[in-house]
Short mmCIF file of C-alpha atoms in Angstrom, two decimals:
data_model
loop_
_atom_site.label_atom_id
_atom_site.label_comp_id
_atom_site.label_asym_id
_atom_site.label_seq_id
_atom_site.Cartn_x
_atom_site.Cartn_y
_atom_site.Cartn_z
CA MET A 1 0.00 0.00 0.00
CA ALA A 2 2.79 2.40 0.99
CA LEU A 3 4.12 2.60 -2.58
CA THR A 4 1.00 4.47 -3.70
CA LYS A 5 2.07 7.52 -1.67
CA LEU A 6 2.75 10.54 -3.88
CA LEU A 7 5.59 11.81 -1.72
CA LEU A 8 8.66 10.07 -0.38
CA THR A 9 8.31 11.86 2.97
CA ASP A 10 5.12 9.88 3.65
CA LEU A 11 6.60 6.58 2.49
CA ALA A 12 10.11 6.72 3.97
CA SER A 13 9.18 6.63 7.65
CA ASP A 14 7.55 3.19 7.24
CA VAL A 15 10.08 1.32 5.07
CA LYS A 16 12.92 -0.92 6.28
CA TYR A 17 14.26 -1.49 2.75
CA VAL A 18 14.59 0.76 -0.26
CA PRO A 19 11.64 0.09 -2.61
CA SER A 20 12.70 -1.44 -5.93
CA ASN A 21 11.88 1.69 -7.98
CA TYR A 22 14.61 3.59 -6.06
CA ILE A 23 17.37 1.00 -6.52
CA ARG A 24 20.09 1.97 -8.98
CA PRO A 25 21.75 -0.55 -11.30
CA ILE A 26 24.99 -1.83 -9.72
CA SER A 27 27.17 0.16 -12.15
CA ASP A 28 25.40 3.36 -11.12
CA ARG A 29 25.50 3.26 -7.34
CA PRO A 30 27.24 5.87 -5.18
CA ASN A 31 30.16 3.63 -4.02
CA LEU A 32 30.32 5.63 -0.78
CA ALA A 33 33.54 3.93 0.39
CA ALA A 34 35.46 5.54 -2.50
CA VAL A 35 34.44 9.13 -1.68
CA ASP A 36 37.12 11.55 -0.47
CA THR A 37 35.76 12.98 2.80
CA SER A 38 38.93 14.79 3.90
CA THR A 39 38.96 18.57 4.08
CA VAL A 40 42.14 18.58 1.96
CA GLY A 41 40.26 17.68 -1.21
CA SER A 42 37.45 20.14 -0.62
CA ILE A 43 36.51 23.14 -2.72
CA PRO A 44 38.01 26.64 -2.17
CA LEU A 45 36.57 28.89 0.56
CA ILE A 46 36.58 32.55 -0.48
CA ASP A 47 36.16 35.43 1.98
CA LEU A 48 34.04 38.11 0.28
CA GLU A 49 34.59 40.72 2.99
CA GLY A 50 36.93 42.91 0.94
CA LEU A 51 35.22 42.45 -2.43
CA HIS A 52 34.47 46.17 -2.64
CA GLY A 53 37.56 47.27 -0.74
CA PRO A 54 41.36 46.99 -0.86
CA ASN A 55 41.32 43.20 -1.48
CA HIS A 56 39.17 43.57 -4.60
CA SER A 57 41.65 42.35 -7.22
CA ASP A 58 42.82 39.45 -5.05
CA ILE A 59 39.25 38.20 -4.48
CA ILE A 60 38.45 38.55 -8.20
CA LYS A 61 41.51 36.42 -8.95
CA GLN A 62 40.47 33.77 -6.39
CA ILE A 63 36.96 33.62 -7.88
CA GLY A 64 38.38 33.30 -11.41
CA GLN A 65 40.71 30.47 -10.38
CA ALA A 66 37.89 28.62 -8.58
CA CYS A 67 35.59 28.93 -11.61
CA GLN A 68 38.32 27.68 -13.93
CA ASN A 69 39.79 24.87 -11.79
CA ASP A 70 36.91 23.71 -9.62
CA GLY A 71 33.58 25.01 -10.96
CA PHE A 72 32.62 25.24 -7.26
CA PHE A 73 33.58 27.43 -4.32
CA GLN A 74 32.26 28.39 -0.87
CA VAL A 75 31.80 31.96 0.32
CA LYS A 76 31.91 33.47 3.81
CA ASN A 77 31.27 37.07 4.91
CA HIS A 78 28.69 37.18 2.12
CA GLY A 79 26.57 39.91 3.73
CA ILE A 80 23.33 37.95 4.20
CA PRO A 81 22.13 38.28 7.81
CA GLU A 82 22.24 35.10 9.86
CA ALA A 83 18.58 35.50 10.91
CA ILE A 84 17.41 35.39 7.27
CA VAL A 85 19.42 32.21 6.65
CA ASP A 86 18.24 30.53 9.87
CA ASN A 87 14.62 31.39 9.09
CA MET A 88 14.94 29.87 5.62
CA LEU A 89 16.18 26.53 6.97
CA ARG A 90 13.57 26.58 9.74
CA ILE A 91 10.68 27.26 7.37
CA ALA A 92 11.86 24.52 4.97
CA SER A 93 11.96 22.03 7.83
CA GLU A 94 8.52 23.12 9.08
CA PHE A 95 7.03 22.82 5.60
CA PHE A 96 8.10 19.19 5.19
CA GLN A 97 6.77 18.36 8.66
CA LEU A 98 3.26 19.59 7.79
CA PRO A 99 0.52 16.95 7.57
CA GLU A 100 0.45 15.12 4.25
CA ALA A 101 -2.88 16.63 3.15
CA GLU A 102 -1.57 20.15 3.79
CA ARG A 103 1.62 19.61 1.78
CA LEU A 104 -0.24 17.95 -1.09
CA LYS A 105 -2.16 21.17 -1.78
CA ASN A 106 1.04 22.23 -3.59
CA TYR A 107 1.64 18.94 -5.45
CA SER A 108 2.07 18.77 -9.23
CA ASP A 109 4.00 16.53 -11.63
CA ASP A 110 3.92 19.24 -14.33
CA PRO A 111 7.45 20.74 -14.69
CA SER A 112 6.08 23.89 -16.34
CA LYS A 113 4.28 24.99 -13.16
CA THR A 114 6.09 27.86 -11.47
CA THR A 115 5.24 26.70 -7.93
CA ARG A 116 5.03 22.99 -7.23
CA LEU A 117 5.78 20.27 -4.75
CA SER A 118 6.99 17.02 -6.27
CA THR A 119 9.31 14.12 -5.70
CA SER A 120 12.48 12.65 -7.26
CA PHE A 121 13.33 14.72 -10.41
CA ASN A 122 10.86 14.25 -13.26
CA VAL A 123 8.38 11.51 -12.35
CA LYS A 124 6.93 11.48 -15.88
CA THR A 125 10.13 10.46 -17.66
CA GLU A 126 12.50 8.72 -15.24
CA ARG A 127 12.88 4.97 -14.77
CA VAL A 128 14.56 5.04 -11.34
CA SER A 129 13.38 7.44 -8.63
CA ASN A 130 15.61 9.65 -6.47
CA TRP A 131 15.39 9.76 -2.68
CA ARG A 132 14.09 13.33 -2.31
CA ASP A 133 11.00 15.50 -2.24
CA PHE A 134 11.21 19.11 -3.32
CA LEU A 135 9.21 22.31 -3.38
CA ARG A 136 10.15 24.41 -6.39
CA LEU A 137 9.42 28.14 -6.46
CA HIS A 138 9.97 30.78 -9.10
CA CYS A 139 11.01 33.97 -7.36
CA HIS A 140 11.94 36.75 -9.81
CA PRO A 141 10.27 39.13 -10.30
CA LEU A 142 8.97 38.35 -6.79
CA GLU A 143 5.60 40.07 -7.24
CA ASN A 144 4.76 37.74 -10.16
CA TYR A 145 5.04 34.59 -8.08
CA VAL A 146 4.77 35.17 -4.35
CA HIS A 147 0.94 34.88 -4.42
CA GLU A 148 1.29 31.25 -5.66
CA TRP A 149 3.53 30.15 -2.79
CA PRO A 150 2.30 28.11 0.18
CA THR A 151 0.61 30.03 3.02
CA ASN A 152 1.51 27.37 5.55
CA PRO A 153 3.66 27.65 7.68
CA PRO A 154 2.11 31.13 8.23
CA SER A 155 5.35 33.11 7.80
CA PHE A 156 6.38 31.13 4.67
CA ARG A 157 5.90 33.88 2.08
CA GLU A 158 7.47 36.60 4.18
CA ASP A 159 10.53 34.58 5.27
CA VAL A 160 11.19 33.05 1.84
CA ALA A 161 10.74 36.41 0.06
CA LYS A 162 13.37 38.01 2.32
CA TYR A 163 15.72 35.11 1.63
CA CYS A 164 15.20 35.25 -2.16
CA THR A 165 15.82 38.98 -2.28
CA SER A 166 19.00 38.70 -0.19
CA VAL A 167 20.39 35.85 -2.29
CA ARG A 168 19.63 37.73 -5.49
CA GLY A 169 21.78 40.60 -4.21
CA LEU A 170 24.62 38.17 -3.53
CA VAL A 171 24.24 36.53 -6.95
CA LEU A 172 24.43 39.87 -8.75
CA ARG A 173 27.65 40.74 -6.89
CA LEU A 174 29.11 37.34 -7.77
CA VAL A 175 28.09 37.66 -11.43
CA GLU A 176 29.82 41.06 -11.60
CA ALA A 177 32.95 39.55 -10.04
CA ILE A 178 32.92 36.58 -12.43
CA SER A 179 32.43 38.93 -15.38
CA GLU A 180 35.42 40.97 -14.24
CA SER A 181 37.53 37.83 -13.69
CA LEU A 182 37.00 36.95 -17.37
CA GLY A 183 38.32 40.36 -18.40
CA LEU A 184 34.83 41.56 -19.36
CA LYS A 185 33.04 44.72 -18.23
CA ARG A 186 31.45 44.27 -14.80
CA ASP A 187 27.89 44.41 -16.16
CA SER A 188 28.62 42.40 -19.31
CA ILE A 189 27.16 39.04 -18.18
CA GLU A 190 24.28 40.63 -16.32
CA LYS A 191 23.23 42.49 -19.48
CA SER A 192 23.25 39.28 -21.52
CA LEU A 193 20.58 37.61 -19.36
CA GLY A 194 17.53 39.46 -20.70
CA LYS A 195 15.03 40.10 -17.89
CA HIS A 196 16.76 37.48 -15.67
CA GLY A 197 15.16 34.47 -14.01
CA GLN A 198 15.49 33.11 -10.49
CA HIS A 199 14.02 30.00 -8.96
CA MET A 200 14.79 27.88 -5.98
CA ALA A 201 14.15 24.46 -4.55
CA LEU A 202 13.56 23.38 -0.98
CA ASN A 203 15.02 19.86 -1.07
CA TYR A 204 14.11 17.31 1.57
CA TYR A 205 16.08 14.07 1.80
CA PRO A 206 14.56 11.73 4.43
CA PRO A 207 16.74 9.13 6.19
CA CYS A 208 17.23 6.15 3.88
CA PRO A 209 17.50 2.53 5.13
CA GLN A 210 20.01 1.55 2.39
CA PRO A 211 21.82 4.71 1.22
CA GLU A 212 24.34 2.70 -0.82
CA LEU A 213 21.58 1.67 -3.29
CA THR A 214 20.20 5.04 -4.33
CA TYR A 215 20.81 8.79 -4.71
CA GLY A 216 19.22 11.94 -3.40
CA LEU A 217 20.19 13.25 -6.84
CA PRO A 218 22.58 11.47 -9.23
CA GLY A 219 25.55 13.21 -10.88
CA HIS A 220 24.44 16.19 -12.99
CA THR A 221 25.48 19.68 -14.02
CA ASP A 222 23.16 22.65 -13.47
CA PRO A 223 21.48 24.02 -16.61
CA ASN A 224 21.34 27.62 -15.33
CA LEU A 225 23.95 30.39 -15.03
CA ILE A 226 24.99 30.15 -11.37
CA THR A 227 23.69 28.31 -8.31
CA VAL A 228 23.93 29.43 -4.68
CA LEU A 229 23.32 26.57 -2.25
CA LEU A 230 22.34 26.78 1.39
CA GLN A 231 22.64 23.46 3.20
CA ASP A 232 22.01 22.39 6.79
CA GLN A 233 24.73 20.71 8.83
CA VAL A 234 24.14 17.20 7.41
CA PRO A 235 26.68 16.23 4.69
CA GLY A 236 25.33 15.05 1.34
CA LEU A 237 26.73 17.19 -1.49
CA GLN A 238 29.59 15.63 -3.47
CA VAL A 239 31.53 17.15 -6.36
CA LEU A 240 33.54 15.34 -9.06
CA ARG A 241 37.18 16.52 -8.92
CA ASN A 242 39.93 14.91 -11.00
CA GLY A 243 37.75 11.86 -11.59
CA LYS A 244 37.03 11.32 -7.89
CA TRP A 245 33.93 12.17 -5.86
CA VAL A 246 34.71 14.60 -3.04
CA ALA A 247 32.38 15.34 -0.10
CA VAL A 248 31.66 19.04 0.50
CA ASN A 249 31.26 19.08 4.26
CA PRO A 250 28.99 21.85 5.57
CA ILE A 251 30.69 24.91 7.07
CA PRO A 252 28.33 27.08 9.19
CA LYS A 253 27.51 30.57 7.82
CA THR A 254 28.73 29.83 4.29
CA PHE A 255 27.08 29.34 0.92
CA ILE A 256 28.25 27.00 -1.82
CA VAL A 257 28.44 28.54 -5.29
CA ASN A 258 28.70 26.63 -8.53
CA ILE A 259 29.00 27.53 -12.18
CA GLY A 260 26.10 26.38 -14.36
CA ASP A 261 26.08 25.38 -18.04
CA GLN A 262 25.21 28.91 -19.28
CA MET A 263 28.28 30.39 -17.58
CA GLN A 264 30.43 27.76 -19.29
CA VAL A 265 28.99 28.91 -22.64
CA ILE A 266 29.44 32.66 -21.93
CA SER A 267 33.05 32.05 -20.80
CA ASN A 268 33.63 30.14 -24.07
CA ASP A 269 34.51 26.97 -22.15
CA ARG A 270 37.03 28.64 -19.81
CA TYR A 271 34.86 28.18 -16.70
CA LYS A 272 33.48 24.71 -16.08
CA SER A 273 30.05 23.49 -15.06
CA VAL A 274 30.98 20.46 -12.96
CA LEU A 275 29.20 17.20 -12.15
CA HIS A 276 27.85 17.02 -8.60
CA ARG A 277 25.40 14.79 -6.75
CA ALA A 278 23.52 14.40 -3.47
CA VAL A 279 23.85 11.21 -1.42
CA VAL A 280 21.66 10.21 1.52
CA ASN A 281 22.27 8.57 4.88
CA CYS A 282 20.41 6.20 7.18
CA THR A 283 20.13 8.34 10.31
CA LYS A 284 19.39 11.97 9.50
CA GLU A 285 17.11 13.96 7.25
CA ARG A 286 18.90 16.59 5.19
CA ILE A 287 17.63 19.91 3.86
CA SER A 288 19.26 21.95 1.11
CA VAL A 289 18.04 25.11 -0.59
CA PRO A 290 19.61 25.82 -3.99
CA THR A 291 18.87 29.14 -5.71
CA PHE A 292 19.15 28.86 -9.49
CA TYR A 293 19.89 32.12 -11.30
CA CYS A 294 19.37 32.05 -15.04
CA PRO A 295 18.79 34.03 -18.21
CA SER A 296 15.16 34.76 -19.06
CA PRO A 297 13.73 32.13 -21.49
CA ASP A 298 14.05 34.41 -24.56
CA ALA A 299 17.63 35.54 -23.79
CA VAL A 300 20.17 34.45 -26.41
CA VAL A 301 23.12 32.67 -24.81
CA GLU A 302 26.48 32.54 -26.62
CA PRO A 303 30.19 32.94 -25.92
CA ALA A 304 31.03 36.56 -25.01
CA LYS A 305 32.30 38.26 -28.18
CA GLU A 306 35.41 39.56 -26.36
CA LEU A 307 36.47 35.97 -25.55
CA VAL A 308 36.27 34.74 -29.15
CA ASN A 309 39.18 35.24 -31.57
CA ASP A 310 41.28 33.29 -34.09
CA LYS A 311 43.20 31.56 -31.31
CA ASN A 312 40.02 30.87 -29.29
CA PRO A 313 37.19 30.18 -31.73
CA ALA A 314 33.64 29.91 -30.37
CA VAL A 315 33.08 26.49 -28.76
CA PHE A 316 29.27 26.78 -28.59
CA LYS A 317 26.46 27.81 -30.92
CA SER A 318 24.01 30.59 -30.02
CA PHE A 319 20.68 29.43 -28.57
CA THR A 320 17.88 30.71 -26.37
CA TYR A 321 17.76 29.64 -22.74
CA ALA A 322 14.26 28.20 -23.35
CA GLU A 323 15.68 25.83 -26.00
CA TYR A 324 18.37 24.68 -23.62
CA TYR A 325 16.14 24.18 -20.63
CA GLU A 326 13.62 22.13 -22.58
CA LYS A 327 16.32 19.71 -23.73
CA PHE A 328 17.79 19.47 -20.21
CA TRP A 329 14.43 18.70 -18.64
CA ASP A 330 13.43 16.10 -21.26
CA ARG A 331 16.68 14.20 -20.86
CA GLY A 332 16.35 13.93 -17.11
CA LEU A 333 19.61 13.86 -15.16
CA ALA A 334 21.57 11.99 -17.80
CA THR A 335 25.22 11.94 -16.82
CA GLU A 336 26.63 13.25 -20.08
CA CYS A 337 26.35 16.99 -20.13
CA CYS A 338 23.52 18.61 -22.06
CA LEU A 339 26.09 21.20 -23.21
CA ASP A 340 27.55 18.72 -25.69
CA MET A 341 24.40 19.08 -27.79
CA PHE A 342 25.17 22.79 -28.30
CA LYS A 343 28.86 22.54 -29.20
CA ILE A 344 30.04 23.63 -32.64
CA ASP A 345 31.32 20.59 -34.55
CA ARG A 346 34.67 21.82 -35.87
CA THR A 347 35.12 18.70 -38.01
CA MET A 348 32.26 19.95 -40.19
CA LEU A 349 33.80 23.39 -40.81
#
């Protein structure tokens, strides 16, 4: 009977084994014993405190190196008040603890809906499910979407709106810094995004009786421009570095930033959108809140003209973000990067 539940949250508390539709083929399991959990292998931590002060050029250089070598970095002294961050994690936790009937008011398996609660990744197309539920919210421009958001817990809209606005401010500072690190004008990337888009997910990963058999999310790259991730203190994020999976252990008061596919295109392949995944554990629930910042659907994405020359020809074709996103969503989280479909085939030239 339990398998007829729409959401994993309502199924997971009763199961002693992972249901068969969550079990990965042997070749595609997390192999948790092979993961590097040392802090030595972890991603760079960048202090943003002096970004608009005397350390400006040094921080720009650090950001550029992290984008080029790692595709991921962590930031501290990011300027977002602790209370706003704490409230975001609290409200996410409270939402997933609501009674099933209350949560299900927000349920939809239609990926085109701008506010929806669902499970796994894309239940319509995937063969194996992922061990997560998620609430996805569009949040820019805020006034277009906030009226669709849940009203329970009572402070949900107010707390999440404050968080979205704060993170957007951080993203815009990071995008300026990344633009500068590529040798472009500060506002160059920002201007290429059309009206801009921003959405977020509240991810909930319940404890899993057999975490070695499944994923919270399998290895994937992000289809957007840049992602800013807030995670609680339970480890789960892993990044592929030099062919090895590395655990990104939570550091209080930091955000994790990663380059998405569109930034790789704009940088003409200099900055890398890197495979990452979420694993689960058998004792603790985990909550993560990624903010996805992207071009608006009609924005044309292409390598920045200043980065293309005879020595560095364009690696990618021009396309609209809507075209890209549609292909990404239809393919599900296939391991090979969606970007490959948009590369210029030099053998044909």
